[in-house]
Every structure is written in structure tokens, then in C-alpha cells.
């Protein structure tokens, strides 16, 4: 189907993935459920409207997650070299993002123990102290590369501590980049071979932590997971390993995009930056609005369990459905003037930036707290935050799910 200048298959062009907002508006208006043909001969159904994505989240008897497994295995799942490397690790189990009830329900009970709003609130002082420490490390210079010197150090360290990988932050970053590149469906075969090696390395590290917590229990999240596993013999080590991998990826990749693009937004909107500097109590509203506006997880996926209908389109059994959260978050029927950042919007939290339904992000409370503290401390301590002129190329990684800035060079007035 071609509608005027709107060509649905343009969706997968790198230039559309990098600047998809006109495309979203056309798709929501003309074809909110649209078959997209992938150059490799496969296809999927792209869903863009807020109402229809909401509908899919609630139709658990029609759309499932467990068939995601294949998709998460990258573009070369049958490549013999990749298979040989992966055989030295653990089989990828159906966990959280690729699990359905009842398995999924039991796994969620485990993560919700570790990331309950109460426990997350208890982490506030610790996260704030880390945040201040990092800012103090570069504030006298009057400039920094924001992502490597602040964002990654903060977010990777917070999640690494939870899963027993404190002190191994640069490895965690390497592991999660490998996993994200494989899932992004845009990596070359050579990169996927490298990713496979890195993923096996991560699995062996996590297995060592699991064995250590079994032998020497501590008062931490990993011990709680290992303990819960011993109560449920059906949960194997490969399930625990995969769960930790998902927490590591979810724990910082998306927060990195939200924090770096959020700061860039403030630099480009000095009035808003001044408002937040003068009224730090408005920062939680800003965090909620950037979860919508930036939509760090641009999409998630479901599969049709049987032939079904969505928005008047027949979706055949086993078809993959891409739920474009970033488009739903710009749906003008829910967010008037959607391309404007507006922290006074009514019903700010109507966005789908953290998903909905049974797979809603278990790390939402932690992510929201990290972002709130980071913006509070940055805006309190650094004045006149601006771009470091001439140093920014604004390059972004491109993938089906997310596009993130690679670097953000900023300057500010030293205290
Ligand atoms: C700004 C930061 C974050 C954003 C925008 C975000 C977004 C999302 C979204 C949209 C989903 C739903 C996926 C679906 O329905 O298929 C999700 C799930 C998930 N997130 Fe997050 N997330 C963030 C931070 C975190 C953090 C800090 C953690 C870990 C501590 C985390 C761990 C997970 C996990 C494990 C899942 C899978 C849950 C399941 O399938 O049941 N996320 N996230």
C-alpha cells in the first residue's frame, strides 16, 4: 500500500529510523496496522497507534511473547561459527521478555521482590551519593563527555552492584552492547560472531556469581534470586543467567538514552532548563515527559498465537507484530501537539514508554529514581550547561528498537 508520499516499507531505512516522526504521523493517520516487508524476504506487522498497542498488550490470548526467542537470536541464528561459539555457553531460555504465563508470572514475582518501589526508595541515598561523587569528578574541568564520564558510570554501576558485577562495569558495558547489537537486527555477520563470544563470556561470569551466592549467601538481589530458584527446581541456571542478562541490558541501555537525550533537550530548551533549575520539584514531571518524548525503547514485539484481527487488518498465525511505542507516544489523539515537550501536559503518565500489561518494565521505579536524582544534582551543581562547541558530531547508533547518541560533549560554568 502506498499513500501519497507515504511508503510503509521506508520504515526500515536508516534515515527513517533516525528521524521517524513524520512517518509516525502518516502511519497513525493512514495505516496504524501495516505489513512491512524486510529486505531479507521476511515481514512483520507494524502497529503505531496508542489505542491499538494498548489493545495488543491486553489481548494475551491472541498475542504472546514466547515466540520472540527466534527474533532475539539475531540475523544469523543458524550460522555454524556462531552456533559453535554459543555452544560453549548456556542455551538461551525463555525468560521475561520472551516468556508467557505461567512461567513469566513466576519470574516476575522474583524481579518484583528485588525492584519493588519500597526497596528502590531505600536505594535513594546511595544513588545520590554516587551521582554527586561522579559530578565532583569532572565539575572543576568545566567540560565533560557526558555519556562516558557520567551516564554510563552511574547507570552501569547501579545495576552491576545489584547483580554481583560491581567492579566489572566496563565488561558489563561490553556485554550489553553485544546483546543489544544482536537484538537490533542491524549488525554484520562479523559483529554477530564477536557478539556471540562476548555473550558466552557474560554467561560464564554470571554463572560464577550464581555459584558464589549459593556457597556464600549475602543480603543482596542475586542471593534472593538464587534462593528463590532453589525453591523452584524447574528454574534452571540458564533461566537465572538469562534473567540477569536482561536486567543488565534493561538496567542501563535505555536509561543511557533517556538521560543523554534528556540533557540535550534541556540544552536546546533553555527556558525549560531555567524552570527546572529554579523549581526542582518539577523534575519528576520532566522525567515522565521525556519517557514519552524520547521513548528509549522505541518498540517491543509480540506474535499472533492464531489468525487474528487487529484494527481491521488480518494478522496471520505466528506473524510478528512490532508495537512501535515511540509512535504511540506521539499519537496526537492522546498527546495533543505531540512533538512538543510539555511538562504541564494533563495525564503525563499515559505514555507507553515503560510498556503496559504483564511485561510492564519491572525497572520503572529504579529508572525513574535514577533519572530524577541525576537531573536534580546536575542542574543544582552545574550552571550554564551548554554544548561544547565544535566537539559534537551527534552520531547515533541505529537499530530497530533504539537509537542512542554515541557521545555528548558539554561545557558548564565551574563552581
Ligand atoms: C528509562 C529507562 C527504561 C525504559 C524506557 C524501559 C522500558 C521498558 C519497556 C517499554 C519494557 C516493556 C517491554 C515489553 O512489553 O515487551 C521494559 C521491560 C523490561 N525492563 Fe525496562 N526500561 C527502563 C529501565 C529498566 C531498568 C532500570 C531495568 C532493570 C533494573 C529494566 C528491566 C526490564 C526488564 C527485565 C524488562 C522485561 C520485563 C518482562 O518482559 O516482563 N528496565 N522496559
GROMACS .gro file of C-alpha atoms and ligand atoms in nm:
model
  458
    1UNK     CA    1   0.000   0.000   0.000
    2UNK     CA    2   0.131   0.344  -0.090
    3UNK     CA    3  -0.049   0.651   0.045
    4UNK     CA    4   0.059   0.977  -0.117
    5UNK     CA    5   0.423   1.024  -0.029
    6UNK     CA    6   0.398   0.766   0.250
    7UNK     CA    7   0.570   0.439   0.164
    8UNK     CA    8   0.530   0.193   0.457
    9UNK     CA    9   0.848  -0.003   0.378
   10UNK     CA   10   1.050   0.319   0.418
   11UNK     CA   11   1.022   0.246   0.788
   12UNK     CA   12   1.338   0.031   0.785
   13UNK     CA   13   1.555   0.287   0.604
   14UNK     CA   14   1.826   0.417   0.840
   15UNK     CA   15   1.716   0.777   0.774
   16UNK     CA   16   1.359   0.693   0.887
   17UNK     CA   17   1.478   0.503   1.194
   18UNK     CA   18   1.687   0.807   1.288
   19UNK     CA   19   1.410   1.062   1.226
   20UNK     CA   20   1.080   0.870   1.226
   21UNK     CA   21   0.837   1.138   1.346
   22UNK     CA   22   0.675   1.238   1.014
   23UNK     CA   23   0.649   0.869   0.930
   24UNK     CA   24   0.473   0.801   1.262
   25UNK     CA   25   0.212   1.071   1.198
   26UNK     CA   26   0.138   0.932   0.850
   27UNK     CA   27   0.120   0.576   0.978
   28UNK     CA   28  -0.110   0.662   1.271
   29UNK     CA   29  -0.341   0.859   1.038
   30UNK     CA   30  -0.349   0.619   0.740
   31UNK     CA   31  -0.236   0.272   0.841
   32UNK     CA   32  -0.196   0.211   1.216
   33UNK     CA   33  -0.151  -0.161   1.143
   34UNK     CA   34   0.073  -0.207   0.843
   35UNK     CA   35   0.259  -0.502   0.689
   36UNK     CA   36   0.628  -0.416   0.649
   37UNK     CA   37   0.845  -0.613   0.407
   38UNK     CA   38   1.201  -0.671   0.525
   39UNK     CA   39   1.475  -0.684   0.257
   40UNK     CA   40   1.564  -1.043   0.364
   41UNK     CA   41   1.219  -1.158   0.243
   42UNK     CA   42   1.052  -1.175   0.585
   43UNK     CA   43   0.783  -0.936   0.705
   44UNK     CA   44   0.613  -0.810   1.019
   45UNK     CA   45   0.313  -0.601   1.116
   46UNK     CA   46   0.390  -0.251   1.242
   47UNK     CA   47   0.140  -0.108   1.492
   48UNK     CA   48   0.164   0.265   1.560
   49UNK     CA   49  -0.150   0.399   1.731
   50UNK     CA   50  -0.174   0.428   2.110
   51UNK     CA   51  -0.516   0.258   2.122
   52UNK     CA   52  -0.413  -0.045   1.916
   53UNK     CA   53  -0.086  -0.101   2.101
   54UNK     CA   54  -0.279  -0.080   2.427
   55UNK     CA   55  -0.521  -0.336   2.284
   56UNK     CA   56  -0.242  -0.582   2.194
   57UNK     CA   57  -0.095  -0.553   2.547
   58UNK     CA   58  -0.429  -0.668   2.689
   59UNK     CA   59  -0.507  -0.945   2.434
   60UNK     CA   60  -0.286  -1.210   2.593
   61UNK     CA   61  -0.495  -1.488   2.440
   62UNK     CA   62  -0.424  -1.360   2.089
   63UNK     CA   63  -0.067  -1.226   2.115
   64UNK     CA   64   0.223  -1.387   2.301
   65UNK     CA   65   0.590  -1.323   2.370
   66UNK     CA   66   0.740  -1.671   2.378
   67UNK     CA   67   0.788  -1.687   2.001
   68UNK     CA   68   1.020  -1.385   2.038
   69UNK     CA   69   1.302  -1.625   2.108
   70UNK     CA   70   1.385  -1.657   1.737
   71UNK     CA   71   1.390  -1.282   1.687
   72UNK     CA   72   1.621  -1.229   1.984
   73UNK     CA   73   1.873  -1.468   1.829
   74UNK     CA   74   1.998  -1.211   1.579
   75UNK     CA   75   2.015  -1.217   1.199
   76UNK     CA   76   2.234  -1.529   1.168
   77UNK     CA   77   2.083  -1.781   1.411
   78UNK     CA   78   2.193  -2.085   1.207
   79UNK     CA   79   2.544  -1.972   1.124
   80UNK     CA   80   2.775  -2.266   1.216
   81UNK     CA   81   3.055  -2.047   1.355
   82UNK     CA   82   2.810  -1.854   1.575
   83UNK     CA   83   2.646  -2.180   1.686
   84UNK     CA   84   2.984  -2.334   1.776
   85UNK     CA   85   3.074  -2.032   1.991
   86UNK     CA   86   2.734  -2.025   2.164
   87UNK     CA   87   2.753  -2.398   2.239
   88UNK     CA   88   3.027  -2.314   2.490
   89UNK     CA   89   2.772  -2.120   2.694
   90UNK     CA   90   2.412  -2.180   2.803
   91UNK     CA   91   2.111  -2.223   2.580
   92UNK     CA   92   1.901  -1.904   2.571
   93UNK     CA   93   1.597  -1.979   2.785
   94UNK     CA   94   1.251  -1.824   2.754
   95UNK     CA   95   1.276  -1.559   3.024
   96UNK     CA   96   1.079  -1.239   3.098
   97UNK     CA   97   1.068  -1.059   2.759
   98UNK     CA   98   1.032  -1.390   2.575
   99UNK     CA   99   0.816  -1.575   2.830
  100UNK     CA  100   0.439  -1.618   2.870
  101UNK     CA  101   0.234  -1.705   3.178
  102UNK     CA  102   0.262  -1.911   3.393
  103UNK     CA  103   0.644  -1.915   3.361
  104UNK     CA  104   0.651  -1.541   3.315
  105UNK     CA  105   0.435  -1.481   3.624
  106UNK     CA  106   0.677  -1.674   3.847
  107UNK     CA  107   0.979  -1.492   3.701
  108UNK     CA  108   0.814  -1.153   3.756
  109UNK     CA  109   0.749  -1.234   4.120
  110UNK     CA  110   1.122  -1.276   4.153
  111UNK     CA  111   1.218  -0.945   3.988
  112UNK     CA  112   0.946  -0.754   4.168
  113UNK     CA  113   1.099  -0.863   4.501
  114UNK     CA  114   1.429  -0.700   4.407
  115UNK     CA  115   1.290  -0.387   4.243
  116UNK     CA  116   0.982  -0.307   4.449
  117UNK     CA  117   0.917   0.068   4.489
  118UNK     CA  118   0.993   0.034   4.862
  119UNK     CA  119   1.335  -0.127   4.808
  120UNK     CA  120   1.415   0.114   4.529
  121UNK     CA  121   1.330   0.411   4.752
  122UNK     CA  122   1.576   0.269   5.004
  123UNK     CA  123   1.849   0.297   4.736
  124UNK     CA  124   1.796   0.674   4.701
  125UNK     CA  125   2.075   0.797   4.932
  126UNK     CA  126   2.324   0.555   4.783
  127UNK     CA  127   2.241   0.656   4.425
  128UNK     CA  128   2.253   1.026   4.518
  129UNK     CA  129   2.595   0.989   4.679
  130UNK     CA  130   2.727   0.813   4.367
  131UNK     CA  131   2.575   1.082   4.144
  132UNK     CA  132   2.735   1.366   4.340
  133UNK     CA  133   3.068   1.185   4.350
  134UNK     CA  134   3.071   1.148   3.971
  135UNK     CA  135   2.982   1.515   3.912
  136UNK     CA  136   3.254   1.623   4.155
  137UNK     CA  137   3.497   1.415   3.949
  138UNK     CA  138   3.460   1.641   3.644
  139UNK     CA  139   3.298   1.968   3.757
  140UNK     CA  140   3.625   2.159   3.802
  141UNK     CA  141   3.720   2.094   3.435
  142UNK     CA  142   3.420   2.293   3.309
  143UNK     CA  143   3.351   2.028   3.045
  144UNK     CA  144   3.295   1.656   3.001
  145UNK     CA  145   3.184   1.386   2.761
  146UNK     CA  146   2.856   1.333   2.938
  147UNK     CA  147   2.786   0.972   2.837
  148UNK     CA  148   3.120   0.809   2.922
  149UNK     CA  149   3.211   1.031   3.217
  150UNK     CA  150   2.872   1.038   3.386
  151UNK     CA  151   2.577   0.842   3.245
  152UNK     CA  152   2.741   0.505   3.193
  153UNK     CA  153   2.944   0.522   3.511
  154UNK     CA  154   2.628   0.588   3.710
  155UNK     CA  155   2.376   0.354   3.548
  156UNK     CA  156   2.609   0.060   3.482
  157UNK     CA  157   2.741   0.076   3.836
  158UNK     CA  158   2.392   0.081   3.993
  159UNK     CA  159   2.272  -0.228   3.807
  160UNK     CA  160   2.610  -0.406   3.826
  161UNK     CA  161   2.601  -0.376   4.205
  162UNK     CA  162   2.258  -0.539   4.213
  163UNK     CA  163   2.368  -0.845   4.019
  164UNK     CA  164   2.711  -0.900   4.172
  165UNK     CA  165   2.915  -0.738   3.894
  166UNK     CA  166   3.041  -0.429   4.081
  167UNK     CA  167   3.398  -0.359   3.971
  168UNK     CA  168   3.332  -0.511   3.627
  169UNK     CA  169   3.148  -0.213   3.478
  170UNK     CA  170   3.348  -0.198   3.154
  171UNK     CA  171   3.277  -0.569   3.097
  172UNK     CA  172   2.908  -0.512   3.167
  173UNK     CA  173   2.903  -0.237   2.904
  174UNK     CA  174   3.076  -0.463   2.651
  175UNK     CA  175   2.832  -0.749   2.723
  176UNK     CA  176   2.520  -0.539   2.696
  177UNK     CA  177   2.638  -0.371   2.375
  178UNK     CA  178   2.686  -0.718   2.224
  179UNK     CA  179   2.336  -0.826   2.328
  180UNK     CA  180   2.176  -0.503   2.207
  181UNK     CA  181   2.362  -0.520   1.872
  182UNK     CA  182   2.240  -0.874   1.816
  183UNK     CA  183   1.880  -0.781   1.901
  184UNK     CA  184   1.896  -0.461   1.693
  185UNK     CA  185   1.892  -0.673   1.372
  186UNK     CA  186   2.140  -0.439   1.203
  187UNK     CA  187   2.477  -0.598   1.296
  188UNK     CA  188   2.707  -0.750   1.032
  189UNK     CA  189   2.786  -1.123   1.048
  190UNK     CA  190   3.140  -1.041   1.174
  191UNK     CA  191   2.993  -0.832   1.454
  192UNK     CA  192   2.748  -1.111   1.541
  193UNK     CA  193   3.039  -1.357   1.569
  194UNK     CA  194   3.210  -1.114   1.808
  195UNK     CA  195   2.880  -1.066   1.996
  196UNK     CA  196   2.843  -1.444   2.040
  197UNK     CA  197   3.189  -1.464   2.203
  198UNK     CA  198   3.106  -1.175   2.433
  199UNK     CA  199   2.769  -1.323   2.531
  200UNK     CA  200   2.930  -1.655   2.628
  201UNK     CA  201   3.186  -1.462   2.835
  202UNK     CA  202   2.900  -1.283   3.014
  203UNK     CA  203   2.717  -1.609   3.079
  204UNK     CA  204   3.026  -1.765   3.241
  205UNK     CA  205   3.075  -1.459   3.461
  206UNK     CA  206   2.713  -1.468   3.580
  207UNK     CA  207   2.728  -1.842   3.643
  208UNK     CA  208   3.029  -1.783   3.872
  209UNK     CA  209   2.831  -1.522   4.069
  210UNK     CA  210   2.537  -1.765   4.100
  211UNK     CA  211   2.766  -2.040   4.230
  212UNK     CA  212   2.929  -1.795   4.470
  213UNK     CA  213   2.591  -1.684   4.615
  214UNK     CA  214   2.491  -2.049   4.655
  215UNK     CA  215   2.808  -2.118   4.854
  216UNK     CA  216   2.820  -1.783   5.040
  217UNK     CA  217   2.473  -1.623   5.063
  218UNK     CA  218   2.467  -1.244   5.110
  219UNK     CA  219   2.198  -0.988   5.168
  220UNK     CA  220   2.163  -0.897   4.801
  221UNK     CA  221   1.939  -0.932   4.498
  222UNK     CA  222   2.142  -1.217   4.345
  223UNK     CA  223   2.122  -1.424   4.663
  224UNK     CA  224   1.743  -1.367   4.668
  225UNK     CA  225   1.720  -1.495   4.308
  226UNK     CA  226   1.940  -1.797   4.374
  227UNK     CA  227   1.743  -1.875   4.690
  228UNK     CA  228   1.409  -1.848   4.506
  229UNK     CA  229   1.546  -2.080   4.238
  230UNK     CA  230   1.627  -2.345   4.497
  231UNK     CA  231   1.259  -2.335   4.600
  232UNK     CA  232   1.156  -2.395   4.241
  233UNK     CA  233   1.367  -2.672   4.087
  234UNK     CA  234   1.208  -2.607   3.745
  235UNK     CA  235   1.409  -2.286   3.725
  236UNK     CA  236   1.749  -2.384   3.591
  237UNK     CA  237   2.077  -2.191   3.586
  238UNK     CA  238   2.016  -2.095   3.224
  239UNK     CA  239   1.698  -1.916   3.336
  240UNK     CA  240   1.884  -1.726   3.608
  241UNK     CA  241   2.167  -1.637   3.371
  242UNK     CA  242   1.925  -1.502   3.110
  243UNK     CA  243   1.731  -1.308   3.373
  244UNK     CA  244   2.049  -1.135   3.491
  245UNK     CA  245   2.143  -1.056   3.130
  246UNK     CA  246   1.805  -0.891   3.073
  247UNK     CA  247   1.837  -0.690   3.393
  248UNK     CA  248   2.184  -0.574   3.290
  249UNK     CA  249   2.063  -0.466   2.945
  250UNK     CA  250   1.736  -0.316   3.067
  251UNK     CA  251   1.920  -0.166   3.361
  252UNK     CA  252   2.121   0.086   3.168
  253UNK     CA  253   2.089   0.088   2.786
  254UNK     CA  254   1.752   0.260   2.796
  255UNK     CA  255   1.838   0.489   3.085
  256UNK     CA  256   2.152   0.600   2.897
  257UNK     CA  257   1.942   0.712   2.601
  258UNK     CA  258   1.686   0.887   2.822
  259UNK     CA  259   1.945   1.070   3.031
  260UNK     CA  260   2.169   1.184   2.743
  261UNK     CA  261   1.884   1.283   2.510
  262UNK     CA  262   1.706   1.441   2.808
  263UNK     CA  263   2.004   1.666   2.878
  264UNK     CA  264   2.033   1.753   2.509
  265UNK     CA  265   1.664   1.851   2.513
  266UNK     CA  266   1.724   2.082   2.808
  267UNK     CA  267   2.025   2.242   2.638
  268UNK     CA  268   1.803   2.307   2.335
  269UNK     CA  269   1.522   2.442   2.558
  270UNK     CA  270   1.693   2.695   2.789
  271UNK     CA  271   1.358   2.818   2.927
  272UNK     CA  272   1.273   2.470   3.046
  273UNK     CA  273   1.624   2.424   3.189
  274UNK     CA  274   1.584   2.751   3.385
  275UNK     CA  275   1.242   2.644   3.509
  276UNK     CA  276   1.376   2.313   3.640
  277UNK     CA  277   1.680   2.481   3.792
  278UNK     CA  278   1.451   2.723   3.978
  279UNK     CA  279   1.183   2.460   4.056
  280UNK     CA  280   1.348   2.121   4.112
  281UNK     CA  281   1.009   1.994   4.230
  282UNK     CA  282   0.908   1.989   3.858
  283UNK     CA  283   1.184   1.741   3.768
  284UNK     CA  284   0.963   1.430   3.821
  285UNK     CA  285   0.719   1.577   3.562
  286UNK     CA  286   1.010   1.632   3.324
  287UNK     CA  287   1.125   1.270   3.375
  288UNK     CA  288   0.775   1.143   3.292
  289UNK     CA  289   0.753   1.365   2.982
  290UNK     CA  290   1.093   1.253   2.848
  291UNK     CA  291   0.995   0.889   2.897
  292UNK     CA  292   0.719   0.971   2.645
  293UNK     CA  293   0.907   1.209   2.418
  294UNK     CA  294   1.232   1.013   2.392
  295UNK     CA  295   1.079   0.662   2.413
  296UNK     CA  296   1.415   0.495   2.462
  297UNK     CA  297   1.260   0.155   2.394
  298UNK     CA  298   1.120   0.250   2.056
  299UNK     CA  299   0.945  -0.082   2.004
  300UNK     CA  300   0.858  -0.415   2.151
  301UNK     CA  301   0.731  -0.730   1.984
  302UNK     CA  302   0.450  -0.984   2.013
  303UNK     CA  303   0.342  -1.281   1.799
  304UNK     CA  304  -0.006  -1.379   1.683
  305UNK     CA  305  -0.099  -1.708   1.852
  306UNK     CA  306  -0.358  -1.779   1.579
  307UNK     CA  307  -0.507  -1.594   1.282
  308UNK     CA  308  -0.650  -1.282   1.436
  309UNK     CA  309  -0.766  -0.932   1.350
  310UNK     CA  310  -0.620  -0.604   1.467
  311UNK     CA  311  -0.750  -0.262   1.364
  312UNK     CA  312  -0.936  -0.420   1.071
  313UNK     CA  313  -0.622  -0.600   0.942
  314UNK     CA  314  -0.594  -0.980   0.942
  315UNK     CA  315  -0.276  -1.083   1.121
  316UNK     CA  316  -0.194  -1.445   1.030
  317UNK     CA  317  -0.093  -1.703   1.290
  318UNK     CA  318   0.272  -1.672   1.409
  319UNK     CA  319   0.319  -1.329   1.249
  320UNK     CA  320   0.546  -1.090   1.432
  321UNK     CA  321   0.386  -0.766   1.542
  322UNK     CA  322   0.610  -0.468   1.616
  323UNK     CA  323   0.445  -0.241   1.871
  324UNK     CA  324   0.601   0.098   1.800
  325UNK     CA  325   0.589   0.254   2.146
  326UNK     CA  326   0.771   0.563   2.021
  327UNK     CA  327   0.489   0.623   1.770
  328UNK     CA  328   0.211   0.563   2.025
  329UNK     CA  329   0.383   0.821   2.244
  330UNK     CA  330   0.344   1.076   1.963
  331UNK     CA  331  -0.019   0.984   1.891
  332UNK     CA  332  -0.198   1.323   1.867
  333UNK     CA  333  -0.530   1.174   1.983
  334UNK     CA  334  -0.371   1.111   2.325
  335UNK     CA  335  -0.095   1.375   2.332
  336UNK     CA  336  -0.202   1.697   2.157
  337UNK     CA  337   0.090   1.871   1.980
  338UNK     CA  338   0.292   1.553   2.039
  339UNK     CA  339   0.626   1.675   1.901
  340UNK     CA  340   0.643   1.948   2.167
  341UNK     CA  341   0.798   1.874   2.504
  342UNK     CA  342   0.544   1.995   2.762
  343UNK     CA  343   0.580   1.901   3.127
  344UNK     CA  344   0.240   2.056   3.206
  345UNK     CA  345   0.052   1.809   2.987
  346UNK     CA  346  -0.254   1.661   3.155
  347UNK     CA  347  -0.217   1.286   3.220
  348UNK     CA  348   0.160   1.285   3.163
  349UNK     CA  349   0.182   0.921   3.265
  350UNK     CA  350  -0.049   0.799   2.985
  351UNK     CA  351   0.261   0.726   2.780
  352UNK     CA  352   0.374   0.374   2.691
  353UNK     CA  353   0.746   0.441   2.743
  354UNK     CA  354   0.766   0.164   3.003
  355UNK     CA  355   0.514  -0.063   2.827
  356UNK     CA  356   0.188  -0.186   2.982
  357UNK     CA  357   0.030  -0.512   3.087
  358UNK     CA  358   0.214  -0.813   3.224
  359UNK     CA  359   0.551  -0.717   3.071
  360UNK     CA  360   0.547  -0.359   3.202
  361UNK     CA  361   0.902  -0.259   3.290
  362UNK     CA  362   0.999  -0.403   3.630
  363UNK     CA  363   1.278  -0.144   3.649
  364UNK     CA  364   1.047   0.157   3.611
  365UNK     CA  365   1.074   0.273   3.974
  366UNK     CA  366   1.454   0.239   3.967
  367UNK     CA  367   1.490   0.411   3.628
  368UNK     CA  368   1.264   0.698   3.733
  369UNK     CA  369   1.459   0.746   4.056
  370UNK     CA  370   1.797   0.741   3.880
  371UNK     CA  371   1.679   0.999   3.625
  372UNK     CA  372   1.524   1.223   3.890
  373UNK     CA  373   1.839   1.224   4.105
  374UNK     CA  374   2.069   1.273   3.805
  375UNK     CA  375   1.878   1.580   3.677
  376UNK     CA  376   1.839   1.722   4.029
  377UNK     CA  377   2.211   1.705   4.101
  378UNK     CA  378   2.328   1.809   3.753
  379UNK     CA  379   2.102   2.116   3.749
  380UNK     CA  380   2.187   2.205   4.108
  381UNK     CA  381   2.563   2.180   4.073
  382UNK     CA  382   2.639   2.281   3.711
  383UNK     CA  383   2.537   2.623   3.582
  384UNK     CA  384   2.503   2.737   3.221
  385UNK     CA  385   2.518   2.382   3.082
  386UNK     CA  386   2.575   2.406   2.708
  387UNK     CA  387   2.712   2.212   2.412
  388UNK     CA  388   3.088   2.203   2.385
  389UNK     CA  389   3.102   2.384   2.051
  390UNK     CA  390   3.276   2.202   1.767
  391UNK     CA  391   3.313   1.873   1.954
  392UNK     CA  392   2.972   1.714   1.891
  393UNK     CA  393   2.904   1.506   1.583
  394UNK     CA  394   2.563   1.391   1.716
  395UNK     CA  395   2.623   1.041   1.577
  396UNK     CA  396   2.367   0.781   1.679
  397UNK     CA  397   2.360   0.403   1.677
  398UNK     CA  398   2.077   0.279   1.456
  399UNK     CA  399   1.861  -0.022   1.537
  400UNK     CA  400   1.503  -0.139   1.505
  401UNK     CA  401   1.442  -0.084   1.875
  402UNK     CA  402   1.652   0.213   1.985
  403UNK     CA  403   1.870   0.493   1.853
  404UNK     CA  404   2.107   0.645   2.102
  405UNK     CA  405   2.364   0.925   2.093
  406UNK     CA  406   2.720   0.793   2.091
  407UNK     CA  407   2.870   1.099   2.263
  408UNK     CA  408   2.754   1.427   2.411
  409UNK     CA  409   3.024   1.684   2.484
  410UNK     CA  410   2.906   1.954   2.723
  411UNK     CA  411   3.056   2.260   2.892
  412UNK     CA  412   2.936   2.442   3.203
  413UNK     CA  413   3.050   2.709   3.446
  414UNK     CA  414   3.277   2.552   3.706
  415UNK     CA  415   3.160   2.609   4.064
  416LIG     C1  416   1.439   0.477   3.108
  416LIG     C2  417   1.463   0.351   3.138
  416LIG     C3  418   1.379   0.234   3.093
  416LIG     C4  419   1.287   0.226   2.992
  416LIG     C5  420   1.242   0.336   2.895
  416LIG     C6  421   1.238   0.091   2.991
  416LIG     C7  422   1.139   0.044   2.905
  416LIG     C8  423   1.086  -0.083   2.909
  416LIG     C9  424   0.974  -0.130   2.830
  416LIG    C10  425   0.898  -0.047   2.727
  416LIG    C11  426   0.950  -0.260   2.862
  416LIG    C12  427   0.836  -0.348   2.813
  416LIG    C13  428   0.876  -0.444   2.704
  416LIG    C14  429   0.759  -0.530   2.656
  416LIG     O1  430   0.643  -0.506   2.682
  416LIG     O2  431   0.788  -0.626   2.583
  416LIG    C15  432   1.052  -0.298   2.958
  416LIG    C16  433   1.066  -0.424   3.010
  416LIG    C17  434   1.173  -0.462   3.090
  416LIG     N1  435   1.263  -0.375   3.153
  416LIG    FE1  436   1.274  -0.177   3.131
  416LIG     N2  437   1.302   0.020   3.088
  416LIG    C18  438   1.388   0.103   3.154
  416LIG    C19  439   1.467   0.072   3.262
  416LIG    C20  440   1.485  -0.054   3.313
  416LIG    C21  441   1.568  -0.089   3.426
  416LIG    C22  442   1.644   0.012   3.513
  416LIG    C23  443   1.564  -0.225   3.437
  416LIG    C24  444   1.631  -0.316   3.537
  416LIG    C25  445   1.660  -0.285   3.656
  416LIG    C26  446   1.477  -0.275   3.334
  416LIG    C27  447   1.449  -0.407   3.310
  416LIG    C28  448   1.350  -0.452   3.226
  416LIG    C29  449   1.317  -0.594   3.209
  416LIG    C30  450   1.390  -0.712   3.271
  416LIG    C31  451   1.206  -0.599   3.124
  416LIG    C32  452   1.131  -0.723   3.076
  416LIG    C33  453   1.008  -0.743   3.160
  416LIG    C34  454   0.913  -0.853   3.112
  416LIG     O3  455   0.916  -0.890   2.995
  416LIG     O4  456   0.834  -0.899   3.194
  416LIG     N3  457   1.429  -0.169   3.261
  416LIG     N4  458   1.131  -0.188   2.987
   0.00000   0.00000   0.00000
